[in-house]
Coordinates of C-alpha atoms (C1' of nucleotides) in Angstrom, one line a residue:
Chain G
X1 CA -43.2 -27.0 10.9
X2 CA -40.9 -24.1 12.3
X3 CA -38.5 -27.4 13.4
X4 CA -38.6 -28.8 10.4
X5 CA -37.7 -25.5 8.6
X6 CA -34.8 -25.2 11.0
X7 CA -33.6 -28.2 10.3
X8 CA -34.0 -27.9 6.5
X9 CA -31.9 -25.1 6.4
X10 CA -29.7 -26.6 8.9
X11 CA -29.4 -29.7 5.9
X12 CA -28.8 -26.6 3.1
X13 CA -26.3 -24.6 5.4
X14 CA -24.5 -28.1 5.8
X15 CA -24.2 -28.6 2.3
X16 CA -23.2 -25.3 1.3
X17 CA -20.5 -25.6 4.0
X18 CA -19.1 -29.1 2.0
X19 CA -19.7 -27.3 -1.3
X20 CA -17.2 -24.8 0.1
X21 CA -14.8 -26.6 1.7
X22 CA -14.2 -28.9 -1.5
X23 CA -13.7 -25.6 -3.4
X24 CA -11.2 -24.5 -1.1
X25 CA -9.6 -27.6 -1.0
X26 CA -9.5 -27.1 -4.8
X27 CA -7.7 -23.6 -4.4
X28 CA -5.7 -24.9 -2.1
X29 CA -4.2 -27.5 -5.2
X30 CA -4.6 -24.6 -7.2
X31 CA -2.3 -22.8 -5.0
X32 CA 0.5 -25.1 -4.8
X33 CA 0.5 -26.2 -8.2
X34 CA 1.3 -22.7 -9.2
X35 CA 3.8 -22.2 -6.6
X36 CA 5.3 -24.8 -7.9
X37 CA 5.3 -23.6 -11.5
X38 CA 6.5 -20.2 -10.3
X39 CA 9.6 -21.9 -8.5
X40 CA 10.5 -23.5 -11.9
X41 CA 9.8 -20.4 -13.6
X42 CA 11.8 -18.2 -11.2
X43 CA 14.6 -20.6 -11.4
X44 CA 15.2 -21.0 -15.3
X45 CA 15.1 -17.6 -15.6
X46 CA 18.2 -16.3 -13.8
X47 CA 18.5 -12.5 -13.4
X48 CA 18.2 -10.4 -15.9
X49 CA 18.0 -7.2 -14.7
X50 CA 20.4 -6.1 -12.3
X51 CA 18.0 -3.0 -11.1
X52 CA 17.9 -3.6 -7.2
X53 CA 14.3 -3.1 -6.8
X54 CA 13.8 -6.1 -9.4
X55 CA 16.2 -7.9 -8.2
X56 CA 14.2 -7.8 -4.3
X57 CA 11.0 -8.3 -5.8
X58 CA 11.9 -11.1 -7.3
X59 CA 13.6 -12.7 -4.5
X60 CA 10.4 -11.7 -2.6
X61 CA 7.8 -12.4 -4.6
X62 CA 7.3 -15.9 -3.6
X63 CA 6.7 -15.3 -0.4
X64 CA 5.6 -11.8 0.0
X65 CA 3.1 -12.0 -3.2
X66 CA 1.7 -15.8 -2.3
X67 CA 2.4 -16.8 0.9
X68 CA 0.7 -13.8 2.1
X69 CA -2.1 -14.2 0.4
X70 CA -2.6 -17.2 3.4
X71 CA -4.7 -19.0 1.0
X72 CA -5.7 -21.2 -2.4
X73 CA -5.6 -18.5 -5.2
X74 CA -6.6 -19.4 -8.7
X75 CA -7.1 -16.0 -9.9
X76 CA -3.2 -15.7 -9.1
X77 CA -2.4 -18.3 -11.5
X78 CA -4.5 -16.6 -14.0
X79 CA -3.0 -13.3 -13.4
X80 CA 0.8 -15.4 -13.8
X81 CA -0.4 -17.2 -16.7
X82 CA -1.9 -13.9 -18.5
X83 CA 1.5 -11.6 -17.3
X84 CA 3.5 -14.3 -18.7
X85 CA 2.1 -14.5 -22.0
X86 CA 1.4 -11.0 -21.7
X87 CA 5.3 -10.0 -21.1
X88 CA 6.0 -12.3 -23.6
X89 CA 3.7 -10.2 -25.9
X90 CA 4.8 -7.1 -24.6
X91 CA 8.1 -7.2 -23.6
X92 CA 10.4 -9.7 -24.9
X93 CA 13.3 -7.9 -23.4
X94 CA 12.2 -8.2 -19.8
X95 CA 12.2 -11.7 -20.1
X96 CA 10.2 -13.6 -17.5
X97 CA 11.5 -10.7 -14.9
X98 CA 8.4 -8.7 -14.6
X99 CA 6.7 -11.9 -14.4
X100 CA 8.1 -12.4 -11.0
X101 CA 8.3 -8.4 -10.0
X102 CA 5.4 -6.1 -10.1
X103 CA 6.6 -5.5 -14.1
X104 CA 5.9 -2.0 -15.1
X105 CA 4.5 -0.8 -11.5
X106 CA 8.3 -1.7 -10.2
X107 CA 9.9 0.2 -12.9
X108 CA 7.5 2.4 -11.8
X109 CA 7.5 4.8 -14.5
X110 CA 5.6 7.2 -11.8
X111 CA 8.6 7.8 -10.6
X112 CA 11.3 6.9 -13.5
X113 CA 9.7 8.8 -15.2
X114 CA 9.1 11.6 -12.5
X115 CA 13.1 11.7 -12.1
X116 CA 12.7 13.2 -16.2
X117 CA 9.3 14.6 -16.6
X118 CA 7.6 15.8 -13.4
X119 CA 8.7 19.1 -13.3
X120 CA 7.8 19.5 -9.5
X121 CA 11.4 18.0 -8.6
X122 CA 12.9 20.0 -11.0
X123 CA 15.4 22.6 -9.2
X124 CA 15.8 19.3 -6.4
X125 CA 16.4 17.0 -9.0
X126 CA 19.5 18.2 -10.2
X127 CA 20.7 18.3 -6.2
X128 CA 19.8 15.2 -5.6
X129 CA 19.3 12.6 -8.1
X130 CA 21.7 14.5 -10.8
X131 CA 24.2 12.2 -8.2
X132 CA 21.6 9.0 -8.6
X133 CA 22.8 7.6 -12.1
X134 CA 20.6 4.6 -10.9
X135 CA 17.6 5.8 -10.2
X136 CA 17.6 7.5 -13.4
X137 CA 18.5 4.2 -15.5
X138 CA 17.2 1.4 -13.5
X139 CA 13.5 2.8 -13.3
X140 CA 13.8 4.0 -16.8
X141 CA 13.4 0.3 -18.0
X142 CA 9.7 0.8 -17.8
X143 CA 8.0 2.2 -20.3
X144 CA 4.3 1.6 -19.6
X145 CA 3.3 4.5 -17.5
X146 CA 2.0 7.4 -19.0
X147 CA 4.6 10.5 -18.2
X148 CA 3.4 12.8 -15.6
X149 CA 1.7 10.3 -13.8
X150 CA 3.1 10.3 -10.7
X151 CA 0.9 7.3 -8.2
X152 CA 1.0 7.3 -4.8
X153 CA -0.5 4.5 -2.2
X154 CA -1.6 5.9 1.2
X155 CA -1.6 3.5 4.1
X156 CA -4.2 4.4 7.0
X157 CA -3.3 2.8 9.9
X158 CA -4.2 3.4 13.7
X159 CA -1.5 4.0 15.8
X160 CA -0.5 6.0 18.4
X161 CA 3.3 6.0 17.3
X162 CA 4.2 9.2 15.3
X163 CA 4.9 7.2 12.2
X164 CA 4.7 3.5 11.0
X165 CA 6.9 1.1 11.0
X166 CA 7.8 0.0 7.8
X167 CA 11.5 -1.6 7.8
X168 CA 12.7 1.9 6.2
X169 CA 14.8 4.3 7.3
X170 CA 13.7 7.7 7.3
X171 CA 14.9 11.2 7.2
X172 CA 12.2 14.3 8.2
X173 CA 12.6 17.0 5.6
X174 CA 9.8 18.8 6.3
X175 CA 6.3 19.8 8.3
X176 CA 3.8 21.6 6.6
X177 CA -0.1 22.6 8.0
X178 CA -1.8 21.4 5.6
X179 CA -5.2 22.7 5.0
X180 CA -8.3 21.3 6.3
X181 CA -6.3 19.1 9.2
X182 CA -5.1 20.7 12.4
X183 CA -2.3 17.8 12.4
X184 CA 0.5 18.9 10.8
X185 CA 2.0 16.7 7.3
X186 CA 4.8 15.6 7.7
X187 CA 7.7 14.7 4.7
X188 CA 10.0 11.7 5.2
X189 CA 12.3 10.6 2.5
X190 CA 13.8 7.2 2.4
X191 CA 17.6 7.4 3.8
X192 CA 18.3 4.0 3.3
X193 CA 20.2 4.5 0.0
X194 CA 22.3 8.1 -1.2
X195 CA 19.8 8.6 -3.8
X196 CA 16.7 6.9 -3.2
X197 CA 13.8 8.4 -4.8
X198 CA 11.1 7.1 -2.0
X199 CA 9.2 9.7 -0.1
X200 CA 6.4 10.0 2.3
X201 CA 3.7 11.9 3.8
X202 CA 2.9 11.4 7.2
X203 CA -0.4 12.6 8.5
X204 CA -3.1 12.5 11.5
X205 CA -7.0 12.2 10.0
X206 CA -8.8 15.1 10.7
X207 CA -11.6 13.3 11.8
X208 CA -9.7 10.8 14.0
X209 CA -6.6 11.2 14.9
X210 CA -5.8 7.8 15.9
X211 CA -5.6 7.2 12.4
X212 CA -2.2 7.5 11.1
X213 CA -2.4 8.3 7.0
X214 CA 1.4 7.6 5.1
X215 CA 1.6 8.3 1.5
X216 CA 4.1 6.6 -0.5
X217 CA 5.6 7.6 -3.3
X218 CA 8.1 6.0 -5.5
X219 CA 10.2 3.1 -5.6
X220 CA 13.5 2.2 -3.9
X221 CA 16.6 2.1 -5.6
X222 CA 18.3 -0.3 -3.1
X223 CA 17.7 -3.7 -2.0
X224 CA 14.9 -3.7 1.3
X225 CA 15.3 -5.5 4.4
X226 CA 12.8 -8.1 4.5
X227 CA 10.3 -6.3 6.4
X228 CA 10.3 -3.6 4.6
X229 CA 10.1 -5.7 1.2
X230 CA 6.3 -6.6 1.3
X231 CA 5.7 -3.1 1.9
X232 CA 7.4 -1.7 -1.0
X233 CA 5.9 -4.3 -3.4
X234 CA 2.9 -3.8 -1.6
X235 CA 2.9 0.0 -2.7
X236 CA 4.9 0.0 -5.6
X237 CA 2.5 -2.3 -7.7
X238 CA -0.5 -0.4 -6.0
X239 CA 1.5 2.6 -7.9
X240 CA 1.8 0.7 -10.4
X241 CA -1.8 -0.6 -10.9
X242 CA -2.6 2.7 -11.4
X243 CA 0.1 4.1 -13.6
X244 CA -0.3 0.7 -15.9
X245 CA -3.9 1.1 -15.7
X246 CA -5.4 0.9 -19.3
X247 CA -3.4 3.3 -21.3
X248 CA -6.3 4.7 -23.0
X249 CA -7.6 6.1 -20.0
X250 CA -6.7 9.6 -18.6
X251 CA -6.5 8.3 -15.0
X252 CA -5.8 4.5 -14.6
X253 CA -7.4 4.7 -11.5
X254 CA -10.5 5.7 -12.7
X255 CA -10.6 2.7 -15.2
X256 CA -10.1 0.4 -12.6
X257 CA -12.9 1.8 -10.4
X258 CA -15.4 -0.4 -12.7
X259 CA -13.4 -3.4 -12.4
X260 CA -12.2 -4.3 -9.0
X261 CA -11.4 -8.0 -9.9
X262 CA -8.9 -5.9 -12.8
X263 CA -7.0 -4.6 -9.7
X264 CA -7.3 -8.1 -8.3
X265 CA -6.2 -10.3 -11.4
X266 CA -3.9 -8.0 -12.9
X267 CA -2.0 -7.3 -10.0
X268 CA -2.3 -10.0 -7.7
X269 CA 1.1 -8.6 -6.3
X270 CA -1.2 -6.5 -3.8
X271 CA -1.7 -8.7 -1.2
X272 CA -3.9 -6.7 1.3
X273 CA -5.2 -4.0 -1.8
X274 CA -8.5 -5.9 -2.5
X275 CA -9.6 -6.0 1.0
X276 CA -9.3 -2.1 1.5
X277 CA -8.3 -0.5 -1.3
X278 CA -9.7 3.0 -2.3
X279 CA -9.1 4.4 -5.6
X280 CA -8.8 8.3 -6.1
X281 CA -9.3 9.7 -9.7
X282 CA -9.6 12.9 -9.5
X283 CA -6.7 13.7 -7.3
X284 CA -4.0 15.3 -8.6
X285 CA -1.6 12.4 -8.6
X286 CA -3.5 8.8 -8.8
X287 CA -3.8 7.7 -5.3
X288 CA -4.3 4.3 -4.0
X289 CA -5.6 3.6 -0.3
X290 CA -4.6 1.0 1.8
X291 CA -7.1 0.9 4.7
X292 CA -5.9 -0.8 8.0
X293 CA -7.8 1.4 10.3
X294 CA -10.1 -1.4 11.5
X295 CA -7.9 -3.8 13.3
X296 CA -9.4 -6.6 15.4
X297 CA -11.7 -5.8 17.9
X298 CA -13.0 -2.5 15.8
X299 CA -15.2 -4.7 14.2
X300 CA -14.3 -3.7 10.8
X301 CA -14.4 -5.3 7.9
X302 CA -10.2 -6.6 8.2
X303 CA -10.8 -6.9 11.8
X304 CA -13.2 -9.1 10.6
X305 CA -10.9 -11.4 8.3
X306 CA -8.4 -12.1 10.4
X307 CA -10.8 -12.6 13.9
X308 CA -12.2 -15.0 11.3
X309 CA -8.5 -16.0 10.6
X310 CA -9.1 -16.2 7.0
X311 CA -5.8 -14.0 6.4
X312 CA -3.2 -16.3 8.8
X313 CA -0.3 -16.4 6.6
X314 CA 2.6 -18.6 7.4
X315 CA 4.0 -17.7 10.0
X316 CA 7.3 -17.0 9.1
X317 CA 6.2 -14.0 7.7
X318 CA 4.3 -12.8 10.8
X319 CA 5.7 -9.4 12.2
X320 CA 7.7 -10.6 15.1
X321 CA 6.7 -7.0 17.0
X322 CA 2.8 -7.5 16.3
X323 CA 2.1 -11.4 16.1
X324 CA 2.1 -11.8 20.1
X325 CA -0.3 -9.3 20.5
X326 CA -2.8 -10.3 17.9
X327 CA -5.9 -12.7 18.1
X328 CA -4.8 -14.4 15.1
X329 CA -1.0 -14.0 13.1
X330 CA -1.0 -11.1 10.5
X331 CA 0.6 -10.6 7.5
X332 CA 3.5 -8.8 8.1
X333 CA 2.3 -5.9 5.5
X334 CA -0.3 -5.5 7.8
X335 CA 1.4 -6.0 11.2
X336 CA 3.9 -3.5 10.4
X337 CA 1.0 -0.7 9.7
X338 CA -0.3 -1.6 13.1
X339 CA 0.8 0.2 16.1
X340 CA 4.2 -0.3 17.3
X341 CA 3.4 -2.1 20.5
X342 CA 5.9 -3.8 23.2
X343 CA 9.1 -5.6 21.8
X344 CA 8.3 -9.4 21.0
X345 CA 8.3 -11.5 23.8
X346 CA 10.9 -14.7 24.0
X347 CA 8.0 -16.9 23.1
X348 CA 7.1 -15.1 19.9
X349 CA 9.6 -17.0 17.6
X350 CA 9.6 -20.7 18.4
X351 CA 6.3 -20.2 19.1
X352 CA 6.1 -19.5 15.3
X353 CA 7.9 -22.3 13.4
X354 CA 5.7 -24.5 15.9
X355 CA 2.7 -23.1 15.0
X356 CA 3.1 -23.2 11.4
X357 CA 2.1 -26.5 10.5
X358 CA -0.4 -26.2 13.4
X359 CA -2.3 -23.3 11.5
X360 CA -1.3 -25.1 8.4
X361 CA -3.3 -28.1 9.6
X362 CA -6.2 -25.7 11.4
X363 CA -6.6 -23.7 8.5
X364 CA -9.8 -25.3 7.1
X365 CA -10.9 -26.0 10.2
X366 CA -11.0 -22.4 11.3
X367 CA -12.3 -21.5 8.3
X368 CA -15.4 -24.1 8.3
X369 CA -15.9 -22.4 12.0
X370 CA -15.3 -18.8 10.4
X371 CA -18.2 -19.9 7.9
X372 CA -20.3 -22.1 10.3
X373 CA -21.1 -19.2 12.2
X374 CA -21.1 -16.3 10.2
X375 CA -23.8 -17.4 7.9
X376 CA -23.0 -14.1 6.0
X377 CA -19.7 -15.0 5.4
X378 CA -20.8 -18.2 3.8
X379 CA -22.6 -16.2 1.1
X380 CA -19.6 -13.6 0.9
X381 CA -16.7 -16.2 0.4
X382 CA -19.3 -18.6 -2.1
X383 CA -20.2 -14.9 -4.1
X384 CA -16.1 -14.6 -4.1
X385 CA -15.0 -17.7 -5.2
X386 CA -17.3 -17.5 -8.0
X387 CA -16.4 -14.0 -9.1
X388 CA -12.8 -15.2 -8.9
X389 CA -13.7 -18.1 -11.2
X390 CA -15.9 -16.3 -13.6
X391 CA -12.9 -14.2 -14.0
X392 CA -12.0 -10.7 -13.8
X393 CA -15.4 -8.9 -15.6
X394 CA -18.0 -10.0 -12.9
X395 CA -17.2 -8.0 -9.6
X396 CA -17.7 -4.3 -9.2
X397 CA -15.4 -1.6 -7.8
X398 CA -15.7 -0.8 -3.9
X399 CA -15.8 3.2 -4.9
X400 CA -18.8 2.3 -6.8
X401 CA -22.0 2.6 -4.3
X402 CA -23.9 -0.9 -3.7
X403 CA -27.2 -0.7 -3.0
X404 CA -27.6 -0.4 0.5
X405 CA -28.7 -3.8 2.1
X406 CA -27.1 -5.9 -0.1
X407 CA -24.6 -6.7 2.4
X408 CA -23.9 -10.1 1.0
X409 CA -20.2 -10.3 2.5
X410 CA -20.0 -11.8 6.1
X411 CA -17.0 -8.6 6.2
X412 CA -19.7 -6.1 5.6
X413 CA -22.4 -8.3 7.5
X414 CA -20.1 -8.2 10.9
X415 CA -18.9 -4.3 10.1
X416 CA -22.2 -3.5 9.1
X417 CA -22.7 -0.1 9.7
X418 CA -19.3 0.7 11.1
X419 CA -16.8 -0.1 8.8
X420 CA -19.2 -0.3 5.6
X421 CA -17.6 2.3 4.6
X422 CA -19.3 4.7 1.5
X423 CA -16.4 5.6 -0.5
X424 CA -18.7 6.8 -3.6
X425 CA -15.9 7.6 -6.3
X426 CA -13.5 8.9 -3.5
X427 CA -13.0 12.4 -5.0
X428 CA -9.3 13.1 -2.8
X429 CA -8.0 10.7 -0.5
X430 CA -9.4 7.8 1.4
X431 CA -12.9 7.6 2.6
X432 CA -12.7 4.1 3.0
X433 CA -11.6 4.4 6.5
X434 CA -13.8 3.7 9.9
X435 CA -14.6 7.0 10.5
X436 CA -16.8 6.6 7.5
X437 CA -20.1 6.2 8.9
X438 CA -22.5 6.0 6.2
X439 CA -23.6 2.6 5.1
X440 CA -23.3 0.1 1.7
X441 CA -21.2 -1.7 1.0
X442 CA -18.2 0.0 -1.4
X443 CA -15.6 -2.7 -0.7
X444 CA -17.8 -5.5 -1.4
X445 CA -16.5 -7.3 -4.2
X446 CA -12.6 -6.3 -3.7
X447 CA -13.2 -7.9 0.0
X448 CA -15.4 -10.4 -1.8
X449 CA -11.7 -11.4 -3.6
X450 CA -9.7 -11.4 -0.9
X451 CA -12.0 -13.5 0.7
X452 CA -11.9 -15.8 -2.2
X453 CA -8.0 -15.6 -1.9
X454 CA -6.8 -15.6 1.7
Chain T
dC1 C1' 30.6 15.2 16.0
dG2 C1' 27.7 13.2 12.8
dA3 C1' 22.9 12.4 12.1
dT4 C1' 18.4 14.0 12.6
dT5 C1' 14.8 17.3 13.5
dT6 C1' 12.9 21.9 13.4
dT7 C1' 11.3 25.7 11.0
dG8 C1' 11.1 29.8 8.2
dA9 C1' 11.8 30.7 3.5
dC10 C1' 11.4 29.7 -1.2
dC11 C1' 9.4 27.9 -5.4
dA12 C1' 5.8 26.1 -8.5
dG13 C1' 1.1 25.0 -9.7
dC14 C1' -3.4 26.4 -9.6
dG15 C1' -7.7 29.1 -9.2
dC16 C1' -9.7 33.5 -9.3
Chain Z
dG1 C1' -1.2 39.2 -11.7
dC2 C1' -2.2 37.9 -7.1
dG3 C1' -2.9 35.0 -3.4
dC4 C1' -3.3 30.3 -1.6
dT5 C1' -1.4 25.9 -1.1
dG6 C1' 1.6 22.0 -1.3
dG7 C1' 6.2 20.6 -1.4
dT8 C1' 11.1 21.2 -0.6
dC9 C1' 15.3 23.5 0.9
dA10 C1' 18.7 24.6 4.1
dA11 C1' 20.4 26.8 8.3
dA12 C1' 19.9 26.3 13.1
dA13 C1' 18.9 23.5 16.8
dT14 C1' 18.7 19.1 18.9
dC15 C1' 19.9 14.4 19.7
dG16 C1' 22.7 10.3 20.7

DNA sequence: CGATTTTGACCAGCGC
DNA sequence: GCGCTGGTCAAAATCG
């Protein structure tokens, strides 16, 4: 009986696995078909905007907004598809430009709009961007943020460096103890251009001090280097999802935390966002959270993604710095949070072009393993495909509390208990990290996406 | 010597 | 109005 039961489930768990695989096969068309349809799109519509940070996204976006994602993504051709039409709707000016940009996150109105309303840089602003004609008019071109919203994205990251690496150049302005956190803050602005509005906050967490907390805020007024470019669409259209958030709302952020998939379809331009993303409402400026605390080998939740190498990206956009010393080839958003670690070795590049069509070709069969022997996983990644396909209404929020036990993502399953963690509604700033201890599963269907989608 | 960091002072917002 | 706090300035110090 007990053998026959084995094997019966054996027979299901076999078929399920199939039933996957032919779906992923079927993103994987999915994928490239849009790809394809965004190559035409990006090519017969030459630039229209000569704004700098529009101009990089765009150049970027192919690779930084897809080829990142590592994997089959319908819901990114029904967030393309609906932006399109949408920006057709919406704004006839921009042409197919915020198509291919993060649209009104890049002209970030949080901080366009900052440089005129927010008060807080008042007496600086006429110092420092009274000089910055272009910050003023290029970010101006958006219109969709609410004034006085002013976003920010935090990135927590372990690392024993001082700061992150993020292919900016930086200029410490400032040190402030800030309350609550025997590590000093620490204020960077971005010295890569005269007048760029970009700042950030750089901060040890209380609670574990291995964990490095950056807070970005703004948007460049220059073109990026290449590794910073994934970063700064990364964070601007996390800014951006919650500046643009439904209008009607107070906080944007606060409409989103019902509708996860939202973040996910709307701004698919957020390539690591839906698998550790914490919302803040009720700060004073809409925060966004980009958790990277648990790297492999923490046995969190990402940790758990790429050890199940779910998240390989092509590897040309691996972080040169990181990619030798990791299990599996990260996305270079993520590499470049991790901590700094020996310079690449000789090996690292060629290695790389070789081993793209390698992973390329491995791909499904690392993820059959991933799902052959998480059996949790299985459930997780069938649960996300089919939130992705019923589209964006079925999947909750991570900041709103599951039930505890319904650990129905193989993330959750193999971080169960340590990385789970509860970040009910978030009230300041990230609790999403691994020093939250207490249990459920917040991230559930955000992780559920990216599982769906890298 | 220019760029960057340090650090005390200043300012604005907010709560009481 | 007052005190607290976050954020920034700017002179001095330090670095390369």
């Amino acid at each position: 009986m007990e053998a026959s039961a084995v094997e019966a489930e054996l027979r299901r768990v076999v078929d399920e696995n199939r039933r996957l695989r032919g779906m992923l096969e079927e993103l994987t068309r999915s994928y490239g078909t849009l790809y394809q349809q965004l190559l035409q799109v990006t090519q017969h519509h030459p630039h229209q905007h000569q704004h700098p940070d529009l101009m990089n996204n765009r150049s970027s976006l192919p690779h930084t907004h897809l080829n990142t994602m590592g994997a089959p993504n319908t819901s990114t051709r029904q967030l393309l598809e609906a932006r399109a039409s949408s920006t057709a709707q919406t704004q006839p000016d921009a042409g197919v430009e915020d198509e291919a940009s993060d649209g009104a996150g890049e002209a970030s109105p949080s901080l366009s709009n900052n440089a005129g309303n927010n008060d807080s840089d008042g007496k600086r602003k006429l110092s420092q961007d009274g000089t910055a004609p272009s910050r003023e008019n290029g970010e101006q071109a958006s219109s969709a943020e609410l004034p006085g919203r002013k976003a920010r994205v935090s990135v927590r990251a372990r690392s024993e460096a001082p700061m992150i690496s993020d292919g900016c150049q930086w200029r410490k302005y400032g040190q402030k103890m800030a309350k609550g956190n025997p590590c000093p803050r620490a204020y960077y602005r971005c010295t890569m251009a005269v007048a760029c509005p970009v700042r950030k906050q750089v901060q040890r967490c209380a609670e574990d001090k291995t964990i490095l907390v950056t807070t970005y805020e703004g948007h460049h007024n220059h073109p990026l280097p290449p590794a910073a470019t994934t970063m700064a669409n990364t964070t601007s259209a996390a800014a951006s999802m919650l500046l643009s958030g439904p209008a009607t709302s107070r906080d944007g952020a606060a409409a989103l935390l019902g509708h996860p998939a939202a973040l996910f379809h709307h701004h698919a331009s957020i390539p690591y966002a839906s698998t550790m993303a914490t919302l803040s409402a009720s700060a004073p400026f809409p925060t966004i959270t980009l958790d990277l605390t648990q790297a492999p080998g923490s046995g969190g939740g990402v940790g758990g993604l790429l050890g199940h190498g779910l998240q390989r990206p092509p590897v040309g956009m691996i972080h040169p710095a990181v990619a030798p010393a990791m299990p599996f080839p990260v996305p270079s958003p993520l590499a470049m949070f991790l901590p700094q670690r020996a310079p690449p070795t000789a090996a690292a590049a060629p290695a790389g072009l070789v081993a793209r069509q390698q992973q390329q070709q491995s791909v499904m069969e690392t993820v059959t393993a991933a799902i052959a022997t998480d059996p949790n996983f299985t459930t997780a990644l069938a649960a996300a495909i089919s939130s992705v396909m019923a589209g964006a209404g079925g999947a909750h929020h991570q900041a709103q509390p599951t039930p505890r036990g319904s650990n129905t993502t193989g993330i959750a399953g193999e971080a169960d208990g340590s990385a789970a963690g509860a970040a009910p509604a978030a009230p300041t700033t990230t609790a999403a990290g691994a020093h939250a201890a207490s249990g459920g599963s917040p991230r559930l269907a955000t992780q559920s996406c990216t599982t769906s989608t890298t």
